[in-house]
Amino acid sequence: MLALHSAQKTSSCTPNVLPCRIHYDGPVETEERHWHPVKDEREDKLTAYYRGRKLRGRLVQVPEGYQGVVALPTDRVIPATSKNDTPEDALTEEPVKALETQATFDDFVVWGHEHLPAADEAFVKGVEEWIQLAEAMHGDSQSQEKTTQ
């Protein structure tokens, strides 16, 4: 299991999901000459250039009631708070590992080469399905009945 812990100071950001493999997944100090997305005034669409290639981006809002989090794993393990009745339960209980919140976001951008990613693009669809799964597992039964009708 994982548990989130806020860092002393967290910032707000807009993550970008690029259509390429970059062997780095940390923060980047960008200069405007290297990364300067331009937003279409009529819609939530963006255009940028990465290594000379045109990228088109779709701004995706995190659903209301949710907040995106950029987190880093830590070496900390949180001790279990519940008492187990039998020794068998103690052996099967998984340790809770701590993640430290680095930033939060209310939207993110999914980029495609030369074309705008479809609304049902795999990453966007995965986020939507993950939220539906989380609501099914942790939501109350009344809200689940409304979503299935």
Coordinates of N, CA and C in Angstrom, one line a residue:
M1 N 0.8 -1.2 0.0 CA 0.0 0.0 0.0 C 0.9 1.2 0.0
L2 N 0.3 2.3 -0.4 CA 1.0 3.6 -0.5 C 0.2 4.7 0.3
A3 N 0.9 5.6 0.9 CA 0.3 6.7 1.7 C 1.0 8.0 1.2
L4 N 0.2 9.1 1.0 CA 0.8 10.3 0.6 C 1.1 11.2 1.8
H5 N 2.2 11.9 1.8 CA 2.6 12.8 2.8 C 3.0 14.1 2.1
S6 N 2.5 15.2 2.6 CA 2.9 16.5 1.9 C 4.3 16.9 2.3
A7 N 5.0 17.4 1.3 CA 6.3 18.0 1.6 C 6.1 19.3 2.3
Q8 N 7.2 19.9 2.8 CA 7.1 21.2 3.5 C 6.5 22.3 2.6
K9 N 6.9 22.2 1.3 CA 6.4 23.2 0.4 C 6.1 22.5 -0.9
T10 N 4.8 22.6 -1.3 CA 4.4 22.0 -2.6 C 4.0 23.1 -3.5
S11 N 4.2 22.9 -4.8 CA 3.8 23.9 -5.8 C 2.7 23.4 -6.7
S12 N 2.3 24.2 -7.6 CA 1.2 23.8 -8.6 C 1.9 23.6 -9.9
C13 N 1.5 22.7 -10.7 CA 2.1 22.5 -12.0 C 1.1 22.0 -13.0
T14 N 1.5 21.9 -14.3 CA 0.7 21.3 -15.3 C 1.6 20.2 -16.0
P15 N 1.4 19.0 -15.7 CA 2.2 17.9 -16.3 C 1.9 17.8 -17.8
N16 N 2.9 17.3 -18.5 CA 2.8 17.1 -20.0 C 3.1 15.7 -20.3
V17 N 2.3 15.0 -21.0 CA 2.5 13.6 -21.4 C 2.9 13.7 -22.9
L18 N 4.2 13.5 -23.1 CA 4.8 13.6 -24.5 C 4.7 12.3 -25.2
P19 N 4.6 12.3 -26.6 CA 4.5 11.1 -27.4 C 5.9 10.6 -27.7
C20 N 6.8 10.5 -26.8 CA 8.1 10.0 -27.0 C 8.7 9.5 -25.7
R21 N 9.8 8.8 -25.9 CA 10.5 8.2 -24.7 C 11.7 9.1 -24.3
I22 N 11.6 9.5 -23.1 CA 12.7 10.3 -22.6 C 13.2 9.6 -21.3
H23 N 14.4 9.3 -21.2 CA 15.0 8.6 -20.1 C 15.2 9.4 -18.9
Y24 N 14.2 10.2 -18.5 CA 14.3 11.1 -17.4 C 12.9 11.4 -17.0
D25 N 12.6 11.4 -15.7 CA 11.2 11.6 -15.2 C 11.2 12.6 -14.1
G26 N 12.1 13.5 -14.0 CA 12.1 14.5 -12.9 C 11.7 15.9 -13.4
P27 N 11.8 16.9 -12.5 CA 11.5 18.3 -12.9 C 12.6 18.8 -13.8
V28 N 12.2 19.8 -14.6 CA 13.1 20.4 -15.6 C 12.9 21.9 -15.5
E29 N 14.1 22.6 -15.5 CA 14.1 24.0 -15.6 C 14.0 24.4 -17.1
T30 N 12.9 24.7 -17.6 CA 12.7 25.0 -19.0 C 13.0 26.5 -19.3
E31 N 13.5 26.7 -20.4 CA 13.7 28.0 -21.0 C 12.6 28.2 -22.0
E32 N 12.2 29.4 -22.2 CA 11.1 29.7 -23.1 C 11.5 29.3 -24.6
R33 N 12.8 29.4 -24.9 CA 13.2 29.1 -26.2 C 13.2 27.6 -26.5
H34 N 13.2 26.7 -25.5 CA 13.1 25.3 -25.7 C 11.7 24.7 -25.6
W35 N 10.9 25.3 -24.8 CA 9.5 24.8 -24.6 C 8.6 26.0 -24.4
H36 N 7.8 26.3 -25.4 CA 6.9 27.4 -25.4 C 5.6 27.0 -26.0
P37 N 4.7 26.3 -25.3 CA 3.4 25.9 -25.9 C 2.5 27.1 -26.1
V38 N 1.8 27.2 -27.2 CA 0.9 28.3 -27.5 C -0.5 27.8 -27.5
K39 N -1.3 28.4 -26.7 CA -2.7 28.0 -26.5 C -3.6 28.6 -27.6
D40 N -4.5 27.7 -28.2 CA -5.5 28.2 -29.1 C -6.5 29.0 -28.3
E41 N -6.8 30.2 -28.8 CA -7.7 31.1 -28.0 C -9.1 30.6 -28.0
R42 N -9.5 29.8 -28.9 CA -10.9 29.3 -29.0 C -11.2 28.1 -28.2
E43 N -10.2 27.2 -28.0 CA -10.4 25.9 -27.4 C -9.2 25.6 -26.5
D44 N -9.3 24.5 -25.7 CA -8.2 24.1 -24.8 C -7.2 23.2 -25.6
K45 N -6.7 23.7 -26.7 CA -5.7 23.0 -27.5 C -4.5 23.8 -27.5
L46 N -3.3 23.1 -27.6 CA -2.0 23.8 -27.6 C -1.2 23.3 -28.8
T47 N -0.2 24.1 -29.2 CA 0.8 23.7 -30.2 C 2.1 24.1 -29.6
A48 N 3.1 23.1 -29.8 CA 4.5 23.3 -29.4 C 5.4 22.6 -30.3
Y49 N 6.7 22.9 -30.2 CA 7.7 22.2 -31.0 C 8.7 21.6 -30.1
Y50 N 9.0 20.3 -30.3 CA 10.0 19.6 -29.5 C 11.0 19.0 -30.5
R51 N 12.2 19.4 -30.4 CA 13.3 19.0 -31.3 C 12.9 19.1 -32.8
G52 N 12.2 20.2 -33.1 CA 11.9 20.5 -34.4 C 10.6 19.9 -34.9
R53 N 10.0 19.0 -34.1 CA 8.7 18.4 -34.5 C 7.5 19.1 -33.9
K54 N 6.5 19.2 -34.7 CA 5.3 19.9 -34.3 C 4.5 18.9 -33.4
L55 N 4.1 19.4 -32.2 CA 3.2 18.7 -31.3 C 1.9 19.4 -31.1
R56 N 0.8 18.7 -31.1 CA -0.5 19.3 -30.8 C -0.9 18.7 -29.4
G57 N -1.4 19.5 -28.5 CA -1.8 19.1 -27.2 C -3.2 19.3 -26.8
R58 N -3.8 18.4 -26.1 CA -5.2 18.6 -25.5 C -5.1 18.8 -24.0
L59 N -5.6 19.9 -23.5 CA -5.7 20.1 -22.1 C -6.8 19.3 -21.5
V60 N -6.5 18.5 -20.5 CA -7.5 17.6 -19.9 C -7.6 18.1 -18.4
Q61 N -8.9 18.4 -18.0 CA -9.1 18.8 -16.7 C -9.3 17.6 -15.8
V62 N -8.7 17.7 -14.6 CA -8.9 16.6 -13.6 C -10.4 16.8 -13.1
P63 N -11.2 15.7 -13.0 CA -12.6 15.8 -12.6 C -12.8 16.5 -11.3
E64 N -13.9 17.2 -11.2 CA -14.2 17.9 -9.9 C -14.2 17.0 -8.7
G65 N -13.7 17.4 -7.6 CA -13.6 16.6 -6.4 C -12.3 15.8 -6.4
Y66 N -11.5 15.9 -7.4 CA -10.2 15.2 -7.4 C -9.1 16.2 -7.6
Q67 N -7.9 15.8 -7.3 CA -6.7 16.6 -7.4 C -5.6 15.7 -7.9
G68 N -4.8 16.1 -8.9 CA -3.7 15.4 -9.3 C -2.5 15.7 -8.4
V69 N -1.7 14.7 -8.2 CA -0.5 14.8 -7.4 C 0.7 14.3 -8.0
V70 N 1.8 15.0 -8.0 CA 3.1 14.5 -8.4 C 3.8 14.1 -7.1
A71 N 4.2 12.9 -7.0 CA 4.8 12.4 -5.8 C 6.1 11.6 -6.1
L72 N 7.0 11.6 -5.1 CA 8.2 10.8 -5.2 C 8.2 9.7 -4.1
P73 N 8.7 8.5 -4.4 CA 8.7 7.5 -3.4 C 9.8 7.8 -2.3
T74 N 9.6 7.4 -1.1 CA 10.6 7.6 -0.1 C 11.0 6.2 0.5
D75 N 11.9 6.2 1.4 CA 12.3 4.9 2.0 C 11.5 4.7 3.3
R76 N 10.7 5.6 3.6 CA 9.9 5.4 4.9 C 8.8 4.4 4.7
V77 N 8.6 3.6 5.8 CA 7.5 2.7 5.9 C 6.7 3.1 7.1
I78 N 5.4 3.2 6.9 CA 4.5 3.6 8.0 C 4.0 2.3 8.7
P79 N 4.1 2.3 10.0 CA 3.7 1.1 10.8 C 2.2 0.9 10.7
A80 N 1.8 -0.3 10.8 CA 0.3 -0.6 10.7 C -0.3 -0.1 12.0
T81 N -1.6 0.5 11.8 CA -2.3 1.0 13.0 C -3.3 0.1 13.6
S82 N -3.7 -0.9 12.8 CA -4.7 -1.8 13.3 C -4.1 -3.0 13.9
K83 N -4.7 -3.5 15.0 CA -4.3 -4.7 15.7 C -4.9 -6.0 15.0
N84 N -4.1 -6.9 14.7 CA -4.6 -8.1 14.0 C -5.0 -9.2 15.1
D85 N -6.1 -9.9 14.8 CA -6.6 -10.9 15.8 C -5.8 -12.2 15.7
T86 N -5.3 -12.5 14.5 CA -4.5 -13.8 14.4 C -3.1 -13.5 13.8
P87 N -2.2 -14.3 14.2 CA -0.9 -14.2 13.6 C -0.8 -14.3 12.1
E88 N -1.8 -15.1 11.5 CA -1.8 -15.3 10.1 C -2.0 -14.0 9.4
D89 N -2.9 -13.1 9.9 CA -3.2 -11.8 9.3 C -1.9 -10.9 9.3
A90 N -1.1 -11.0 10.4 CA 0.1 -10.2 10.5 C 1.1 -10.5 9.4
L91 N 1.1 -11.8 9.0 CA 2.1 -12.2 8.0 C 1.6 -11.7 6.6
T92 N 0.3 -11.6 6.3 CA -0.1 -11.2 5.0 C -0.3 -9.7 4.8
E93 N -0.2 -9.0 5.9 CA -0.4 -7.5 5.8 C 0.8 -6.9 5.1
E94 N 0.5 -6.1 4.1 CA 1.6 -5.4 3.3 C 2.0 -4.2 4.0
P95 N 3.3 -3.8 4.0 CA 3.7 -2.6 4.6 C 3.2 -1.4 3.8
V96 N 3.0 -0.3 4.5 CA 2.5 1.0 3.9 C 3.8 1.8 3.6
K97 N 4.0 2.1 2.4 CA 5.2 2.9 2.0 C 4.7 4.3 1.7
A98 N 5.6 5.3 2.1 CA 5.2 6.7 2.0 C 5.7 7.3 0.7
L99 N 4.8 8.1 0.1 CA 5.1 8.9 -1.0 C 5.1 10.4 -0.6
E100 N 6.0 11.2 -1.1 CA 6.1 12.6 -0.7 C 5.6 13.4 -1.8
T101 N 4.5 14.3 -1.5 CA 3.9 15.1 -2.5 C 4.9 16.2 -2.9
Q102 N 5.2 16.4 -4.2 CA 6.1 17.4 -4.7 C 5.3 18.6 -5.3
A103 N 4.1 18.3 -6.0 CA 3.3 19.3 -6.6 C 1.9 18.7 -6.8
T104 N 1.0 19.6 -7.0 CA -0.4 19.3 -7.3 C -0.8 19.9 -8.6
F105 N -1.8 19.3 -9.3 CA -2.3 19.9 -10.5 C -3.8 19.6 -10.7
D106 N -4.4 20.6 -11.4 CA -5.9 20.5 -11.7 C -6.1 20.1 -13.2
D107 N -5.1 20.1 -14.0 CA -5.2 19.7 -15.4 C -3.8 19.2 -15.9
F108 N -3.8 18.6 -17.0 CA -2.6 18.1 -17.6 C -2.7 18.1 -19.1
V109 N -1.6 18.1 -19.8 CA -1.7 18.1 -21.3 C -1.2 16.8 -21.9
V110 N -2.0 16.3 -22.8 CA -1.6 15.1 -23.6 C -1.2 15.5 -25.0
W111 N 0.0 15.2 -25.4 CA 0.5 15.7 -26.7 C 0.5 14.5 -27.7
G112 N 0.3 14.9 -29.0 CA 0.5 14.0 -30.1 C 1.3 14.6 -31.2
H113 N 2.0 13.8 -32.0 CA 2.8 14.2 -33.2 C 1.9 14.7 -34.3
E114 N 2.0 16.0 -34.6 CA 1.4 16.6 -35.8 C -0.2 16.7 -35.7
H115 N -0.8 15.8 -34.8 CA -2.2 15.8 -34.7 C -2.6 15.9 -33.3
L116 N -3.9 16.3 -33.1 CA -4.4 16.5 -31.7 C -4.8 15.1 -31.2
P117 N -4.4 14.7 -30.0 CA -4.9 13.4 -29.5 C -6.4 13.3 -29.4
A118 N -6.9 12.2 -29.7 CA -8.4 12.0 -29.6 C -8.8 12.1 -28.1
A119 N -10.1 12.4 -27.9 CA -10.6 12.5 -26.5 C -10.6 11.1 -25.8
D120 N -10.6 10.0 -26.6 CA -10.5 8.7 -26.0 C -9.1 8.1 -26.1
E121 N -8.0 9.0 -26.2 CA -6.6 8.6 -26.2 C -6.4 7.7 -25.0
A122 N -5.5 6.7 -25.1 CA -5.2 5.7 -24.1 C -4.9 6.3 -22.7
F123 N -4.1 7.3 -22.6 CA -3.7 7.9 -21.3 C -4.9 8.5 -20.7
V124 N -5.7 9.3 -21.4 CA -6.9 10.0 -20.9 C -7.9 8.9 -20.5
K125 N -8.1 7.9 -21.3 CA -9.1 6.9 -21.0 C -8.7 6.1 -19.8
G126 N -7.4 5.9 -19.6 CA -6.9 5.2 -18.4 C -7.1 6.0 -17.2
V127 N -6.9 7.3 -17.2 CA -7.2 8.1 -16.0 C -8.7 8.1 -15.7
E128 N -9.6 8.2 -16.7 CA -11.0 8.1 -16.5 C -11.4 6.8 -15.9
E129 N -10.9 5.7 -16.4 CA -11.2 4.3 -15.9 C -10.7 4.1 -14.5
W130 N -9.5 4.7 -14.2 CA -8.9 4.6 -12.9 C -9.8 5.3 -11.8
I131 N -10.3 6.4 -12.2 CA -11.2 7.2 -11.3 C -12.5 6.4 -11.1
Q132 N -13.1 5.8 -12.1 CA -14.3 5.0 -12.0 C -14.1 3.8 -11.1
L133 N -12.9 3.2 -11.2 CA -12.6 2.0 -10.4 C -12.5 2.5 -8.9
A134 N -11.8 3.6 -8.7 CA -11.6 4.1 -7.3 C -13.0 4.4 -6.7
E135 N -13.9 5.0 -7.5 CA -15.2 5.3 -7.0 C -16.0 4.1 -6.7
A136 N -15.8 3.1 -7.5 CA -16.6 1.8 -7.3 C -16.0 1.1 -6.0
M137 N -14.7 1.2 -5.8 CA -14.2 0.6 -4.6 C -14.4 1.3 -3.3
H138 N -14.3 2.7 -3.4 CA -14.4 3.5 -2.2 C -15.6 4.3 -2.0
G139 N -16.4 4.4 -3.0 CA -17.6 5.3 -3.0 C -18.7 4.7 -2.2
D140 N -19.7 5.5 -1.9 CA -20.9 5.0 -1.2 C -21.8 4.3 -2.2
S141 N -22.7 3.5 -1.7 CA -23.5 2.7 -2.6 C -24.5 3.5 -3.4
Q142 N -25.0 4.7 -2.8 CA -25.9 5.5 -3.5 C -25.3 6.2 -4.7
S143 N -24.1 6.7 -4.6 CA -23.4 7.3 -5.8 C -23.1 6.3 -6.8
Q144 N -22.8 5.0 -6.4 CA -22.5 4.0 -7.4 C -23.8 3.6 -8.2
E145 N -25.0 3.6 -7.5 CA -26.2 3.3 -8.2 C -26.5 4.4 -9.2
K146 N -26.2 5.7 -8.9 CA -26.5 6.7 -9.9 C -25.6 6.6 -11.1
T147 N -24.4 6.2 -11.0 CA -23.5 6.1 -12.1 C -23.8 4.9 -13.0
T148 N -24.4 3.9 -12.5 CA -24.7 2.7 -13.3 C -26.0 2.8 -14.0
Q149 N -26.8 3.8 -13.6 CA -28.2 3.9 -14.2 C -28.1 4.7 -15.4

